PDB file of C-alpha atoms in Angstrom:
ATOM      1  CA  UNK A   1    -172.015 211.576  35.595  1.00 76.00           C
ATOM      2  CA  UNK A   2    -174.128 209.223  33.504  1.00 77.00           C
ATOM      3  CA  UNK A   3    -172.523 210.602  30.338  1.00 76.00           C
ATOM      4  CA  UNK A   4    -169.046 209.681  31.563  1.00 84.00           C
ATOM      5  CA  UNK A   5    -170.123 206.144  32.469  1.00 87.00           C
ATOM      6  CA  UNK A   6    -171.790 205.730  29.071  1.00 85.00           C
ATOM      7  CA  UNK A   7    -168.700 206.979  27.249  1.00 88.00           C
ATOM      8  CA  UNK A   8    -166.496 204.608  29.266  1.00 91.00           C
ATOM      9  CA  UNK A   9    -168.756 201.636  28.548  1.00 91.00           C
ATOM     10  CA  UNK A  10    -168.927 202.338  24.832  1.00 92.00           C
ATOM     11  CA  UNK A  11    -165.157 202.878  24.769  1.00 93.00           C
ATOM     12  CA  UNK A  12    -164.635 199.377  26.183  1.00 94.00           C
ATOM     13  CA  UNK A  13    -166.988 197.994  23.542  1.00 93.00           C
ATOM     14  CA  UNK A  14    -165.075 199.982  20.904  1.00 93.00           C
ATOM     15  CA  UNK A  15    -161.789 198.388  21.954  1.00 94.00           C
ATOM     16  CA  UNK A  16    -163.304 194.909  21.689  1.00 93.00           C
ATOM     17  CA  UNK A  17    -164.789 195.774  18.286  1.00 92.00           C
ATOM     18  CA  UNK A  18    -161.415 196.996  17.047  1.00 92.00           C
ATOM     19  CA  UNK A  19    -159.917 193.677  18.101  1.00 92.00           C
ATOM     20  CA  UNK A  20    -162.633 191.924  16.082  1.00 90.00           C
ATOM     21  CA  UNK A  21    -161.965 194.246  13.129  1.00 88.00           C
ATOM     22  CA  UNK A  22    -158.283 193.388  12.948  1.00 90.00           C
ATOM     23  CA  UNK A  23    -158.517 189.697  13.861  1.00 88.00           C
ATOM     24  CA  UNK A  24    -161.841 188.730  12.282  1.00 78.00           C
ATOM     25  CA  UNK A  25    -161.669 185.301  10.673  1.00 85.00           C
ATOM     26  CA  UNK A  26    -163.759 186.308   7.660  1.00 84.00           C
ATOM     27  CA  UNK A  27    -164.350 189.373   5.561  1.00 81.00           C
ATOM     28  CA  UNK A  28    -167.972 189.484   6.728  1.00 82.00           C
ATOM     29  CA  UNK A  29    -166.861 189.779  10.361  1.00 86.00           C
ATOM     30  CA  UNK A  30    -164.567 192.647   9.476  1.00 86.00           C
ATOM     31  CA  UNK A  31    -167.283 194.450   7.512  1.00 85.00           C
ATOM     32  CA  UNK A  32    -169.710 194.150  10.410  1.00 88.00           C
ATOM     33  CA  UNK A  33    -167.045 195.344  12.845  1.00 90.00           C
ATOM     34  CA  UNK A  34    -166.258 198.374  10.667  1.00 89.00           C
ATOM     35  CA  UNK A  35    -169.917 199.394  10.689  1.00 91.00           C
ATOM     36  CA  UNK A  36    -170.111 198.833  14.435  1.00 92.00           C
ATOM     37  CA  UNK A  37    -167.024 201.013  15.005  1.00 93.00           C
ATOM     38  CA  UNK A  38    -168.767 203.924  13.284  1.00 92.00           C
ATOM     39  CA  UNK A  39    -171.925 203.402  15.338  1.00 93.00           C
ATOM     40  CA  UNK A  40    -169.908 203.250  18.571  1.00 94.00           C
ATOM     41  CA  UNK A  41    -168.055 206.447  17.647  1.00 92.00           C
ATOM     42  CA  UNK A  42    -171.449 208.093  17.100  1.00 92.00           C
ATOM     43  CA  UNK A  43    -172.536 206.915  20.566  1.00 91.00           C
ATOM     44  CA  UNK A  44    -169.371 208.350  22.095  1.00 91.00           C
ATOM     45  CA  UNK A  45    -169.984 211.669  20.317  1.00 90.00           C
ATOM     46  CA  UNK A  46    -173.583 211.722  21.567  1.00 89.00           C
ATOM     47  CA  UNK A  47    -172.391 210.984  25.108  1.00 88.00           C
ATOM     48  CA  UNK A  48    -169.864 213.796  24.829  1.00 88.00           C
ATOM     49  CA  UNK A  49    -172.626 216.127  23.658  1.00 88.00           C
ATOM     50  CA  UNK A  50    -174.686 215.277  26.741  1.00 85.00           C
ATOM     51  CA  UNK A  51    -171.690 215.598  29.064  1.00 86.00           C
ATOM     52  CA  UNK A  52    -170.515 218.942  27.670  1.00 88.00           C
ATOM     53  CA  UNK A  53    -173.981 220.312  26.936  1.00 87.00           C
ATOM     54  CA  UNK A  54    -173.028 221.192  23.364  1.00 87.00           C
ATOM     55  CA  UNK A  55    -175.722 220.478  20.785  1.00 87.00           C
ATOM     56  CA  UNK A  56    -173.324 220.906  17.861  1.00 89.00           C
ATOM     57  CA  UNK A  57    -171.639 217.586  18.671  1.00 89.00           C
ATOM     58  CA  UNK A  58    -174.958 215.841  18.014  1.00 91.00           C
ATOM     59  CA  UNK A  59    -174.530 216.838  14.353  1.00 92.00           C
ATOM     60  CA  UNK A  60    -171.236 214.944  14.314  1.00 89.00           C
ATOM     61  CA  UNK A  61    -172.949 211.898  15.800  1.00 90.00           C
ATOM     62  CA  UNK A  62    -175.701 212.029  13.184  1.00 93.00           C
ATOM     63  CA  UNK A  63    -173.133 212.371  10.396  1.00 92.00           C
ATOM     64  CA  UNK A  64    -171.309 209.292  11.698  1.00 90.00           C
ATOM     65  CA  UNK A  65    -174.556 207.314  11.737  1.00 93.00           C
ATOM     66  CA  UNK A  66    -175.263 208.387   8.150  1.00 94.00           C
ATOM     67  CA  UNK A  67    -171.776 207.318   7.059  1.00 91.00           C
ATOM     68  CA  UNK A  68    -172.262 203.975   8.829  1.00 91.00           C
ATOM     69  CA  UNK A  69    -175.528 203.337   6.974  1.00 92.00           C
ATOM     70  CA  UNK A  70    -174.061 204.233   3.594  1.00 91.00           C
ATOM     71  CA  UNK A  71    -170.990 202.092   4.269  1.00 87.00           C
ATOM     72  CA  UNK A  72    -173.106 199.124   5.339  1.00 87.00           C
ATOM     73  CA  UNK A  73    -175.240 199.344   2.200  1.00 88.00           C
ATOM     74  CA  UNK A  74    -172.162 199.591  -0.029  1.00 85.00           C
ATOM     75  CA  UNK A  75    -170.473 196.621   1.639  1.00 83.00           C
ATOM     76  CA  UNK A  76    -173.616 194.496   1.409  1.00 82.00           C
ATOM     77  CA  UNK A  77    -174.017 195.401  -2.277  1.00 81.00           C
ATOM     78  CA  UNK A  78    -170.429 194.417  -2.929  1.00 80.00           C
ATOM     79  CA  UNK A  79    -170.807 191.099  -1.077  1.00 80.00           C
ATOM     80  CA  UNK A  80    -173.954 190.248  -3.021  1.00 78.00           C
ATOM     81  CA  UNK A  81    -172.867 191.264  -6.538  1.00 76.00           C
ATOM     82  CA  UNK A  82    -169.054 191.142  -6.156  1.00 74.00           C
ATOM     83  CA  UNK A  83    -168.924 194.455  -8.029  1.00 71.00           C
ATOM     84  CA  UNK A  84    -170.125 198.027  -7.667  1.00 65.00           C
ATOM     85  CA  UNK A  85    -171.344 198.240 -11.289  1.00 69.00           C
ATOM     86  CA  UNK A  86    -175.073 198.255 -12.027  1.00 69.00           C
ATOM     87  CA  UNK A  87    -176.657 195.012 -13.248  1.00 66.00           C
ATOM     88  CA  UNK A  88    -177.310 196.341 -16.769  1.00 65.00           C
ATOM     89  CA  UNK A  89    -173.630 197.100 -17.321  1.00 59.00           C
ATOM     90  CA  UNK A  90    -172.645 193.621 -16.153  1.00 57.00           C
ATOM     91  CA  UNK A  91    -175.277 191.991 -18.398  1.00 58.00           C
ATOM     92  CA  UNK A  92    -173.808 193.721 -21.453  1.00 57.00           C
ATOM     93  CA  UNK A  93    -170.306 192.491 -20.636  1.00 61.00           C
ATOM     94  CA  UNK A  94    -171.348 188.826 -20.340  1.00 55.00           C
ATOM     95  CA  UNK A  95    -172.716 188.525 -23.875  1.00 52.00           C
TER      96      UNK A  95
END
């Protein structure tokens, strides 16, 4: 019963996050919302694993969390450097 309530609550939060993703005023808001969508999908998968009693779904939730972390790091790197190239490559192009 608790699993169903948790899934419903996270689903409502997911809908609000999707609204923020598509109507965010800045690119930073959209990047944060995209990361949050992945985390909320992982929470829904974990709730489904508890509800159904299937431990294999936990692997899906962990994979989604890993993808969210990698995506967040890539987006933050892009926002900071405005490129995905390493600093040494960019330094050689400037001179």
